[in-house]
Short mmCIF file of C-alpha atoms and ligand atoms in Angstrom, two decimals:
data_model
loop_
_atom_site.label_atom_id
_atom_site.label_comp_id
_atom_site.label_asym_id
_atom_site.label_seq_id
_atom_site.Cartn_x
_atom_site.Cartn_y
_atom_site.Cartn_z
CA UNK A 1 78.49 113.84 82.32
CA UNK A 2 80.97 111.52 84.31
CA UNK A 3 84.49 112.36 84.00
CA UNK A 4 86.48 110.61 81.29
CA UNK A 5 90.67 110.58 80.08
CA UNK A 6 91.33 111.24 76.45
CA UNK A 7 94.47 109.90 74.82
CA UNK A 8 95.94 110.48 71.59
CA UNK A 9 98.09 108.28 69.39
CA UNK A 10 98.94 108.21 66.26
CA UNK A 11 96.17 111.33 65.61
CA UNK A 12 93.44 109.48 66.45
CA UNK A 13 92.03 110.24 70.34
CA UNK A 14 90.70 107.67 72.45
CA UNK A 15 88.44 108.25 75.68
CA UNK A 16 88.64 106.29 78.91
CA UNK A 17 86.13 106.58 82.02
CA UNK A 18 87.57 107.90 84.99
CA UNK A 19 86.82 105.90 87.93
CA UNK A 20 86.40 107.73 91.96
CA UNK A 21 86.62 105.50 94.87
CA UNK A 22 84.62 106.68 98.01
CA UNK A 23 87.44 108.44 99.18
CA UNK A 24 88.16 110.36 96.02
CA UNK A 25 90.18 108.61 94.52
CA UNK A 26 90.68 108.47 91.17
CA UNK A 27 91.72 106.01 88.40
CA UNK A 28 91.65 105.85 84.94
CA UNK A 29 89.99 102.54 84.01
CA UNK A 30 92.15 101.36 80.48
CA UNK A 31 90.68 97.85 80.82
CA UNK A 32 89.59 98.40 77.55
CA UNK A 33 93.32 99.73 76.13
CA UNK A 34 94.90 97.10 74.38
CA UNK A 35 91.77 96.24 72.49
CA UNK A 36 90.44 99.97 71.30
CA UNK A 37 94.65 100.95 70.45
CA UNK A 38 96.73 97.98 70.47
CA UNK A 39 98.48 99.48 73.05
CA UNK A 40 99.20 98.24 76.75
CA UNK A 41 100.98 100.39 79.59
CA UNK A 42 104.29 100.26 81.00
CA UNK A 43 104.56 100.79 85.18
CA UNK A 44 107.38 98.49 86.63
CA UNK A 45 106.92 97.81 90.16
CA UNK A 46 103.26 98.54 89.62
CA UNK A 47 103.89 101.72 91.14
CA UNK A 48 100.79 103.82 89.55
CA UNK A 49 98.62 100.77 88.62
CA UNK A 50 95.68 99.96 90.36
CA UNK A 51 94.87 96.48 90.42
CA UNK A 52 91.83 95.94 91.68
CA UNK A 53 89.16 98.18 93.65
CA UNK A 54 88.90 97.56 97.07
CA UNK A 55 86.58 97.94 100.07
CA UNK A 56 89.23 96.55 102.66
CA UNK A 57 91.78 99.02 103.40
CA UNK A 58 91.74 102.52 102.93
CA UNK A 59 95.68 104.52 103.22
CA UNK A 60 96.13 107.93 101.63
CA UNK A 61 100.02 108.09 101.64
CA UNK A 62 100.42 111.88 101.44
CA UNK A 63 98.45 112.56 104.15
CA UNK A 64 99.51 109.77 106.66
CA UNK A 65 96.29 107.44 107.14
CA UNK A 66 95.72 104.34 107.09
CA UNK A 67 91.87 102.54 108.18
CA UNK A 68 90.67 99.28 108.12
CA UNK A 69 86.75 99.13 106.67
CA UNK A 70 86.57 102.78 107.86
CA UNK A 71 88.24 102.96 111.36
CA UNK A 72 91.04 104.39 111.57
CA UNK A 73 94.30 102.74 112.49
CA UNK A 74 95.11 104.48 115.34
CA UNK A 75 91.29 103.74 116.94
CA UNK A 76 91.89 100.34 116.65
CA UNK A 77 95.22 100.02 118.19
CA UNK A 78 94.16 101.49 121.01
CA UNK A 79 90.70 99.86 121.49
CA UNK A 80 90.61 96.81 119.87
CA UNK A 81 91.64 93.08 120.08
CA UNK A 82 93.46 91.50 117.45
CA UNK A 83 90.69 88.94 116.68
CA UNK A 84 88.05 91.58 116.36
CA UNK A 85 89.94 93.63 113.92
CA UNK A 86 90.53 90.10 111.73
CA UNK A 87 87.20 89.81 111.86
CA UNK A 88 86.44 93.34 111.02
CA UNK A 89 88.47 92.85 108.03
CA UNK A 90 87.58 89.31 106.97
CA UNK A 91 83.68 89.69 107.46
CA UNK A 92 83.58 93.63 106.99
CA UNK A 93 82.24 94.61 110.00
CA UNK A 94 83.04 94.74 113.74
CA UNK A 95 81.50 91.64 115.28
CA UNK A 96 78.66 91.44 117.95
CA UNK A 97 79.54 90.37 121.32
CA UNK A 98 78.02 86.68 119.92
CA UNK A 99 79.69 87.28 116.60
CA UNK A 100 83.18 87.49 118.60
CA UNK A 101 82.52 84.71 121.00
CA UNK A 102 81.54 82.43 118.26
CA UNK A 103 84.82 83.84 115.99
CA UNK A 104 86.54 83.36 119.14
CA UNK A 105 85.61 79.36 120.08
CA UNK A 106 85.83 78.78 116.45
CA UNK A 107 89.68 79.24 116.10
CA UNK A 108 89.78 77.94 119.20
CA UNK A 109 88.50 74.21 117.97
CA UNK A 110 91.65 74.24 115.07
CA UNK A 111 94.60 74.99 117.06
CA UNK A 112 96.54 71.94 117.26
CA UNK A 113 97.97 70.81 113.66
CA UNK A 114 98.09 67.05 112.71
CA UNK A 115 100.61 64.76 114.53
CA UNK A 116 102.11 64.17 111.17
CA UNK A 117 103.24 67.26 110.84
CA UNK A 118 105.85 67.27 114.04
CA UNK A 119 107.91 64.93 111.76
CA UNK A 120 108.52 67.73 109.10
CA UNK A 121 109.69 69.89 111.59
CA UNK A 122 112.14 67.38 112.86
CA UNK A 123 113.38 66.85 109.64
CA UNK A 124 114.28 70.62 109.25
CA UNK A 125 117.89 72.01 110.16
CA UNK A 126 118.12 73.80 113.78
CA UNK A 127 119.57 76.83 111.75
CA UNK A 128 117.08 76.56 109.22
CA UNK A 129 115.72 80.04 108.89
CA UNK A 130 111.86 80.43 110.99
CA UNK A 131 109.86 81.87 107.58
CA UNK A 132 111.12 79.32 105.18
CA UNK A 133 109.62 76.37 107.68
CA UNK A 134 106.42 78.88 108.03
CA UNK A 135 105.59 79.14 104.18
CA UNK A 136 106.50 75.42 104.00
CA UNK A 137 104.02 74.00 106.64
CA UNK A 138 101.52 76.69 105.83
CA UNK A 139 101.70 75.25 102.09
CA UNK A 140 101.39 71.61 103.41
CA UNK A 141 98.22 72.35 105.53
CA UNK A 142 96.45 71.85 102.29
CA UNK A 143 98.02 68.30 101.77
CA UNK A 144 95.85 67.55 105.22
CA UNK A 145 92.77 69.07 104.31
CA UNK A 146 92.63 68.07 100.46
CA UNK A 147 88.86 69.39 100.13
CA UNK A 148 90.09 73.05 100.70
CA UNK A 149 91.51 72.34 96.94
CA UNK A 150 87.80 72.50 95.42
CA UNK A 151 87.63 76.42 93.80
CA UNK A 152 83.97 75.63 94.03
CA UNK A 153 83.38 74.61 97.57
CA UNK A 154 80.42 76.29 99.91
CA UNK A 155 80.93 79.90 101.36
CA UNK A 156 80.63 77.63 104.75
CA UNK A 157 83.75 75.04 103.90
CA UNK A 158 86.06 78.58 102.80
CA UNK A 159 85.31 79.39 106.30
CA UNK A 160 86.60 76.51 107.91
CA UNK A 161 89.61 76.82 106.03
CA UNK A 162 89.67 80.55 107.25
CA UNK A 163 89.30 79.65 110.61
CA UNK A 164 92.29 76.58 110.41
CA UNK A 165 94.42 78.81 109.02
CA UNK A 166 93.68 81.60 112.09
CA UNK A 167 94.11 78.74 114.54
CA UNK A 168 97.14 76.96 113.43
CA UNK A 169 99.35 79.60 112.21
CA UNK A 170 100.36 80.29 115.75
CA UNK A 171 100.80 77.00 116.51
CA UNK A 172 103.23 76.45 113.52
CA UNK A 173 105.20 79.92 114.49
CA UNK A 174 106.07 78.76 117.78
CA UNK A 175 106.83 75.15 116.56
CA UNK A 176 109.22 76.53 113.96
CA UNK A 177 110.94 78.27 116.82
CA UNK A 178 111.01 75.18 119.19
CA UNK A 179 112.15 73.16 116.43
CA UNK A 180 115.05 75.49 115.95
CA UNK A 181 116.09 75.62 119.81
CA UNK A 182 115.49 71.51 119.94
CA UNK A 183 112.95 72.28 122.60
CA UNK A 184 109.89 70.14 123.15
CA UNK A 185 106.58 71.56 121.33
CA UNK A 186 104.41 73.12 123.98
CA UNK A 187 100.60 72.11 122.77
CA UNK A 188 98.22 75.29 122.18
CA UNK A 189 96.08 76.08 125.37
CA UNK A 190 93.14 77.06 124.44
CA UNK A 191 91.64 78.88 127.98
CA UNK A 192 94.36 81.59 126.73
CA UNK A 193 93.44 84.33 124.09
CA UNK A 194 95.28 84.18 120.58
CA UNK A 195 98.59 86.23 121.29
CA UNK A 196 98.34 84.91 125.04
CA UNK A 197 98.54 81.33 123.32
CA UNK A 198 100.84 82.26 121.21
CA UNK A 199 103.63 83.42 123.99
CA UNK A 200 102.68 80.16 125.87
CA UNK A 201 103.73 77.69 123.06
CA UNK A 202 106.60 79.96 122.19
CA UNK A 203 108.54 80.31 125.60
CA UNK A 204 106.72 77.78 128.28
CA UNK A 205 108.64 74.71 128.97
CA UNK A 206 107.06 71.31 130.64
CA UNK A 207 109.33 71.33 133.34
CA UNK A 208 107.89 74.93 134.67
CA UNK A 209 104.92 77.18 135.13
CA UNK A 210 104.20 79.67 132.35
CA UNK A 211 103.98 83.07 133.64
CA UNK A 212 103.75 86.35 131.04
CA UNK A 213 103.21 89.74 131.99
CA UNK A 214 100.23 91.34 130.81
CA UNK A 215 101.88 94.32 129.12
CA UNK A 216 103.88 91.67 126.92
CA UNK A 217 100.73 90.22 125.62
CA UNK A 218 98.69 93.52 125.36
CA UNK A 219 101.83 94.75 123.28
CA UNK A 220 101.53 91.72 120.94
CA UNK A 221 98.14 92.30 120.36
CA UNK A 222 98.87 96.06 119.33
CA UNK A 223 101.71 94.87 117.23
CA UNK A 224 99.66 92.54 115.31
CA UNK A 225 96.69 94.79 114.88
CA UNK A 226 99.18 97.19 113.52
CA UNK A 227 100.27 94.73 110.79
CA UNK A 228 96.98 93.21 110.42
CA UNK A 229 96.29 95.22 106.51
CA UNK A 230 98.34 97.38 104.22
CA UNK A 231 95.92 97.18 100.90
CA UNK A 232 97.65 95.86 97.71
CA UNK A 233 101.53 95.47 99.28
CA UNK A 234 103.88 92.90 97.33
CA UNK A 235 102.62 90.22 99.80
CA UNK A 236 99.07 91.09 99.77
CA UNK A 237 99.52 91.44 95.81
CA UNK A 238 100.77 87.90 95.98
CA UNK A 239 98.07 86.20 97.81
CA UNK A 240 95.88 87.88 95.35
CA UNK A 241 97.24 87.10 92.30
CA UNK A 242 98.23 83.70 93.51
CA UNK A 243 94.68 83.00 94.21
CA UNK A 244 93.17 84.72 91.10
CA UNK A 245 94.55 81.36 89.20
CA UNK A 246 92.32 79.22 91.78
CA UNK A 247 95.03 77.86 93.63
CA UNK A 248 93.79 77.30 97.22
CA UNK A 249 93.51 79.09 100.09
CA UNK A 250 96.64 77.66 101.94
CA UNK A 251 98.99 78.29 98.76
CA UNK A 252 98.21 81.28 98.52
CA UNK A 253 99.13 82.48 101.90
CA UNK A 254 101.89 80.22 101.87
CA UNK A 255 103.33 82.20 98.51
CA UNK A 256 102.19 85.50 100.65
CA UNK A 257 104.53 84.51 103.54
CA UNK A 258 107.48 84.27 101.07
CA UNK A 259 107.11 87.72 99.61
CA UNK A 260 106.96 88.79 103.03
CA UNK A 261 110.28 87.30 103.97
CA UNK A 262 112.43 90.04 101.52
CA UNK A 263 114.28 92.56 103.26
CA UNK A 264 112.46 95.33 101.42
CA UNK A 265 109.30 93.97 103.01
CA UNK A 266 108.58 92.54 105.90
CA UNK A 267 112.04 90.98 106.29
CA UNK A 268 113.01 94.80 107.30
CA UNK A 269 112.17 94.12 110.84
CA UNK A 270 114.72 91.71 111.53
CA UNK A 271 117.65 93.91 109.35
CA UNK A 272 116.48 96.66 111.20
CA UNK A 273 117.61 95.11 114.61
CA UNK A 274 120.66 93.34 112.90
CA UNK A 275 121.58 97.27 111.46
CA UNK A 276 121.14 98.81 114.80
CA UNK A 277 123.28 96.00 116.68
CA UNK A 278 125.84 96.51 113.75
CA UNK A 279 125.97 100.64 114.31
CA UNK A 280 126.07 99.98 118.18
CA UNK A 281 128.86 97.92 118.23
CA UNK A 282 130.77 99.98 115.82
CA UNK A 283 130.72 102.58 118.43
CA UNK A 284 127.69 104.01 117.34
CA UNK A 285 128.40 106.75 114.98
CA UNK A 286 125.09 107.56 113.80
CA UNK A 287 126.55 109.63 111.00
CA UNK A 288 128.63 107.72 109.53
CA UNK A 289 126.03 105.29 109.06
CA UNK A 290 123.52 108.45 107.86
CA UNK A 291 126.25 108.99 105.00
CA UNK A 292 126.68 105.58 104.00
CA UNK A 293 123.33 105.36 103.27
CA UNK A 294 123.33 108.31 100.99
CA UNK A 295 126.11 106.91 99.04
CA UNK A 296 125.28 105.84 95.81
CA UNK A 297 128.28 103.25 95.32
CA UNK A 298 127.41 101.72 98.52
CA UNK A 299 124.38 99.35 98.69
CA UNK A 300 123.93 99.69 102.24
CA UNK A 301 120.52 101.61 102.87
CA UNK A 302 118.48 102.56 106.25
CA UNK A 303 116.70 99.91 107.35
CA UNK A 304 112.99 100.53 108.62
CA UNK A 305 113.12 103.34 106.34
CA UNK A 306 111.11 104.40 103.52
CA UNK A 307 108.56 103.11 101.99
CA UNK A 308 106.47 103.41 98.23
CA UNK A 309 103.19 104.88 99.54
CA UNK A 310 103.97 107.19 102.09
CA UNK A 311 105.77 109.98 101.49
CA UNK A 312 105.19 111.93 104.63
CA UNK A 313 105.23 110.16 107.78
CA UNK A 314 104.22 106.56 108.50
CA UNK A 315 100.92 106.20 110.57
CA UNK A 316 101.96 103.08 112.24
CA UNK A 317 105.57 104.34 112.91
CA UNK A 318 103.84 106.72 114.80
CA UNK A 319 101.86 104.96 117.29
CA UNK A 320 104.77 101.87 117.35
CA UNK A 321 107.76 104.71 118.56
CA UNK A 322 105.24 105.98 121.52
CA UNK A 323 104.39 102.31 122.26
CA UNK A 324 107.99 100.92 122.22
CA UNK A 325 108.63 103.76 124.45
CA UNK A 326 105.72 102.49 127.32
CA UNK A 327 106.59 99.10 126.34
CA UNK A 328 110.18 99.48 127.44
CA UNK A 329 109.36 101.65 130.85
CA UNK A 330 106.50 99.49 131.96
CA UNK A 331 109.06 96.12 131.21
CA UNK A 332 111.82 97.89 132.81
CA UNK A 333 113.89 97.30 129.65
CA UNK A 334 117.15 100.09 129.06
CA UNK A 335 118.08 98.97 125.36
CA UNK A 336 120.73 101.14 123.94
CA UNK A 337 119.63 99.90 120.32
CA UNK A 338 116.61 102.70 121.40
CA UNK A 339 118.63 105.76 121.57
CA UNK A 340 120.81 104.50 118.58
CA UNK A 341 117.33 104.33 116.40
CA UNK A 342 115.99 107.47 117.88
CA UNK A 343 119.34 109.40 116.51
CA UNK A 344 119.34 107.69 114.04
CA UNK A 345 116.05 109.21 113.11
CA UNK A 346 116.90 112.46 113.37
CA UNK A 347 119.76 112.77 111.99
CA UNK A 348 117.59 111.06 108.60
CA UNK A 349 115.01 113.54 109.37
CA UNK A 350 117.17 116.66 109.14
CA UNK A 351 119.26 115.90 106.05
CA UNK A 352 118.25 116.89 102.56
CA UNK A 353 118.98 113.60 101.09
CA UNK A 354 116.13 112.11 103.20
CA UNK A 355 113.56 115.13 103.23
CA UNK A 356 113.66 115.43 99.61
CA UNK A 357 113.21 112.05 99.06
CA UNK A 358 110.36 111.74 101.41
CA UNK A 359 111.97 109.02 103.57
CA UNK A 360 110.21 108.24 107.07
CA UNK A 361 110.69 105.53 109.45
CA UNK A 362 108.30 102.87 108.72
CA UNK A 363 106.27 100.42 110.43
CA UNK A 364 109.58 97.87 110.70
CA UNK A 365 111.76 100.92 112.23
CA UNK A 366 110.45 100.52 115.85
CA UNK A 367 108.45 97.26 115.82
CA UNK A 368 111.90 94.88 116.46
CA UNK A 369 112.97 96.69 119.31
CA UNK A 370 109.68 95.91 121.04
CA UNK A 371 109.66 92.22 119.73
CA UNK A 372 113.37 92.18 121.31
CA UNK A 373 112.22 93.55 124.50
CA UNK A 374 109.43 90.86 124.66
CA UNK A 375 111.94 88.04 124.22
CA UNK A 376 110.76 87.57 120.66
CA UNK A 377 114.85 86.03 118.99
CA UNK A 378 115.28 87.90 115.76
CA UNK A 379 114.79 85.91 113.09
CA UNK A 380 111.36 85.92 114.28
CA UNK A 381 110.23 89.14 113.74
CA UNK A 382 109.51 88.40 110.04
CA UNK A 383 107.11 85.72 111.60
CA UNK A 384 105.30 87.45 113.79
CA UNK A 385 104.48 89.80 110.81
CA UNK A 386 103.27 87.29 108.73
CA UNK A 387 100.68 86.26 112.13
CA UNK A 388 99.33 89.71 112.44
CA UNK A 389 99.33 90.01 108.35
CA UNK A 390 97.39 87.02 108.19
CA UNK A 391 94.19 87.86 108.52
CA UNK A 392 94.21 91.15 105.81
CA UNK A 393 95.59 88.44 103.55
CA UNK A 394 92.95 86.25 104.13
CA UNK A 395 90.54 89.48 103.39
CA UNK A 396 91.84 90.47 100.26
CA UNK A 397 91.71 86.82 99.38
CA UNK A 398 87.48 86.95 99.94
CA UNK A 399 87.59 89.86 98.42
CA UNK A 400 89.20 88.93 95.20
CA UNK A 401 87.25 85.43 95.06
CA UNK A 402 84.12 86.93 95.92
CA UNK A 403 84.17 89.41 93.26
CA UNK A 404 85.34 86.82 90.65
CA UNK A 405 88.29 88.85 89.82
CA UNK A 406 89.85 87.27 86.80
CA UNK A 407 93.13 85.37 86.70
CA UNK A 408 96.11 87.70 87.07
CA UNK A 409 97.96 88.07 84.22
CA UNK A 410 100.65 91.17 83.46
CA UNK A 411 101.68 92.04 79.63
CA UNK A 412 105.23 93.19 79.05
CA UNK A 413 107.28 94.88 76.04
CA UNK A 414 109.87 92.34 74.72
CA UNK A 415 112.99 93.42 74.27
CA UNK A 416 115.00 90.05 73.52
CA UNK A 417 116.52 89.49 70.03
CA UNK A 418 113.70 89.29 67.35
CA UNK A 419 114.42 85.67 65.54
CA UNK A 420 117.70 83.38 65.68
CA UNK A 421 118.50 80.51 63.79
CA UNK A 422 119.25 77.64 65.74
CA UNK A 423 122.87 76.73 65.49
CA UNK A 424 123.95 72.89 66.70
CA UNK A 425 125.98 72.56 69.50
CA UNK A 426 129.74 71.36 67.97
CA UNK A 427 129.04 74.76 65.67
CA UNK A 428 128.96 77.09 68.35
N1 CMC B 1 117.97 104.31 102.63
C1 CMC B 1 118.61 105.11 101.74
N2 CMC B 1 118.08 105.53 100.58
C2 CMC B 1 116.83 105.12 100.29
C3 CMC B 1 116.10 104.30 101.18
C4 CMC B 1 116.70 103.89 102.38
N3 CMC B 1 116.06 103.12 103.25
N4 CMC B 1 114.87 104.05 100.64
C5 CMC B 1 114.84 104.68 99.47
N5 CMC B 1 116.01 105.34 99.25
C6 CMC B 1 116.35 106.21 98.11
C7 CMC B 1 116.66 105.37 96.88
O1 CMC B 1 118.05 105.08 96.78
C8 CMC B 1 116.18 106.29 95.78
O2 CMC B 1 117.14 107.31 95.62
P1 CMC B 1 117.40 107.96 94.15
O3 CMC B 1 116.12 108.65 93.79
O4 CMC B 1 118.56 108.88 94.36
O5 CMC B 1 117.72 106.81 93.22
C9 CMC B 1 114.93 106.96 96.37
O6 CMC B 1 115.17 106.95 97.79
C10 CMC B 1 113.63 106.23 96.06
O7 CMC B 1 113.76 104.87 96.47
P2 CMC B 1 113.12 103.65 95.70
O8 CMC B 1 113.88 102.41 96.07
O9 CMC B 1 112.99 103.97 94.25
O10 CMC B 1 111.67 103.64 96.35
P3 CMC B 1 110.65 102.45 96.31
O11 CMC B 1 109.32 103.04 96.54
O12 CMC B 1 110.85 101.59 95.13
O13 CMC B 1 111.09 101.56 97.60
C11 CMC B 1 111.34 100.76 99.80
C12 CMC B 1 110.49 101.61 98.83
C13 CMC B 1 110.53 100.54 101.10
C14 CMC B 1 111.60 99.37 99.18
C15 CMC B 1 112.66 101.48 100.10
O14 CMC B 1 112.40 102.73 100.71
C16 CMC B 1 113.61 100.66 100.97
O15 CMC B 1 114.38 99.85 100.44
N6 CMC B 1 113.57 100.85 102.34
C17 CMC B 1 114.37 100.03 103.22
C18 CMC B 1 113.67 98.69 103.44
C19 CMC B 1 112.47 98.80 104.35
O16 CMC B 1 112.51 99.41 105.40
N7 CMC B 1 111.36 98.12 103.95
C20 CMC B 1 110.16 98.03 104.76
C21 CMC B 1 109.00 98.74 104.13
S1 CMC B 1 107.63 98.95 105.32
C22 CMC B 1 107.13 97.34 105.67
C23 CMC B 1 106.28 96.79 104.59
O17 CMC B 1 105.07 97.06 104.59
O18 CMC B 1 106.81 96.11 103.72
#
């Protein structure tokens, strides 16, 4: 007989069926809760709920691994292109050499965005910040392409909008970053591959020829493979849920890039680098910075460090610290901000506060210093997440559409005063 959970309230016992994904684990499936007891659960921050099953992403926190559709991460990052691993994740499998060609041209055809769309950048400030213009544009795509509004459209139109979405986010990216140095847009090439393309409309000029060392655009593509999936995160949660009410494809990712943008998510990357600079030019006293961090009345925490589902080490930490060392030998590239992060770690690494709290250097701890050492400005880095996070969000999105997932919709406890009797305003 299959495993099931019993509870008990109020003397009466209920039983629930206990769920095992293909990697063992397992869930207790209360769907059924509210309507057998009246009851719903409480988990703020969703931090033992599952809220959907998934075939995408597999990560096992404890343990340190993380695998897209079965490969592992570290495979990938060291075989793999960027495209093939989105579409490994959007389609489920690796593509054939004609599957990737095909992928490949596709995304190719939808690079340039409409004309119209130059004028919204113009119209935004030169400080205004790179993600906030991202989410925007991303969000008006869908005023351009009014059909991808239709829940109900063919499997074949949802790819289209899959592949304008691959094709143009880069495009928009470098454009916010033009926009915000009042440099002319440099039009996609399309001869180039995607991160290759991506370099070229961020940093070539008119006036000169484009050159880009093949380690910079090799690292990119390692980077964004790296970033490419992390299962049911606060962004990836977003798109999801997001979508689950039928909203299109471009809102949804659009609301995804705006989770992304908080400091406790993807917007780590650039505090990291801004905490590092900080530490440096205060001398760099590691520990002092180690014991701020531990202190309770002081809200400053350790940026790039930490995170909710793994509580051992960080799989992509791992392979990001060896490659941001290569990166920065093969460029020639003697940051200081380096040591300062590698103390940094191990002074964390040795102090009870941090061991029993299981706090590791995540993904975002490393990842800036390469961006910096490819030229990338800082208040990018969040953005060049969101491009390699792209096409896992787009995944999850297929996923949850495919599988008709229902609209997302939490319960809650109320705790606000029970019934008030309205009082007019000269009475109060
Ligand atoms: N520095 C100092 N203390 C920390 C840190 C940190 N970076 N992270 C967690 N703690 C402490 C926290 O104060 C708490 O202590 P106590 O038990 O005494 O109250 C304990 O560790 C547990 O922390 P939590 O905030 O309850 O854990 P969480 O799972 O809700 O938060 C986190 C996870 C990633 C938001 C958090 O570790 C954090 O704020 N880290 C810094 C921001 C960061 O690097 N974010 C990027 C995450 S990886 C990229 C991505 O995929 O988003």
């Amino acid at each position: 007989m299959s495993e099931t959970a019993k509870i008990e309230l109020g003397g009466t016992t209920y039983e629930f069926p206990v769920i095992e994904g293909t990697e063992n684990e397992k869930a207790i499936d209360i769907s059924n809760l509210r309507a057998a007891t009246g009851y719903v659960t409480l988990d703020t921050g969703y931090k033992n709920t599952g809220a959907t099953t998934s075939a995408i992403t597999f990560l096992d926190g404890e343990e340190g691994i993380l695998k897209y559709r079965g490969y592992p991460i570290e495979e990938l990052a060291e075989k793999a292109t960027f495209i093939e691993v989105a579409y490994l994740l959007i389609y489920g499998n690796l593509p054939t050499v004609i599957e990737l060609e095909t992928f490949r041209s596709n995304i190719t055809k939808h690079t340039l965005v409409h004309e119209d769309m130059k004028q919204f950048f113009e119209a935004y400030p030169a400080k205004a910040h790179p993600m906030g213009v991202l989410s925007s544009m991303v969000c008006s795509l869908s005023t351009f392409y009014p059909e991808s509004l239709d829940p109900n459209r063919s499997a074949q139109a949802k790819d289209l909008t899959i592949l304008r979405l691959l094709a143009k986010l880069p495009t928009l990216a470098a454009w916010a970053y033009k926009n915000s140095t009042r440099h002319p847009f440099m039009y996609p090439k399309n001869e180039f591959d995607y991160c290759k393309n991506f370099l070229y409309m961020m940093f070539a000029m008119p006036t000169e020829e484009f050159k880009v060392d093949p380690v910079v655009v090799d690292a990119l593509n390692k980077l964004f493979i790296l970033h490419a999936d992390h299962e049911q995160n606060c962004s990836t949660s977003t798109v999801r849920i997001v979508g689950s009410s039928q909203a299109n494809l471009y809102a949804s990712i659009s609301a995804g890039i705006s989770a992304l943008w908080g400091p406790l998510h993807g917007g780590a990357n650039q505090e990291v680098i801004e905490m590092l600079e900080k530490i440096h030019a205060d001398g760099g006293d590691v520990d002092k910075w180690v014991l701020k961090a531990k202190d309770k009345e002081d809200s400053f925490r350790l940026m790039g460090f930490g995170h909710r589902v793994y509580k051992n080490f960080d799989p992509r930490a791992k392979i990001i610290k060896k490659a941001c060392d290569d990166i920065l030998t093969k460029l020639g590239v003697n940051d200081p901000l380096l040591a300062i992060a590698k103390k940094l770690e191990q002074v964390a690494l040795e102090d009870e506060y941090f061991k029993s709290r299981n706090l590791y250097p995540n993904v975002d701890f490393y990842s800036g210093i390469i961006y910096k050492a490819l030229g990338i400005p800082t208040e990018m880095f969040t953005v060049m997440f969101a491009i390699g996070r792209l096409p896992g969000w787009i995944a999850q999105w297929k996923e949850m559409t495919e599988n008709k997932e229902p609209i997302g919709r939490p319960r809650q406890i109320y705790t606000g005063e029970v019934l008030r009797e309205y009082v007019p305003i000269e009475k109060r």
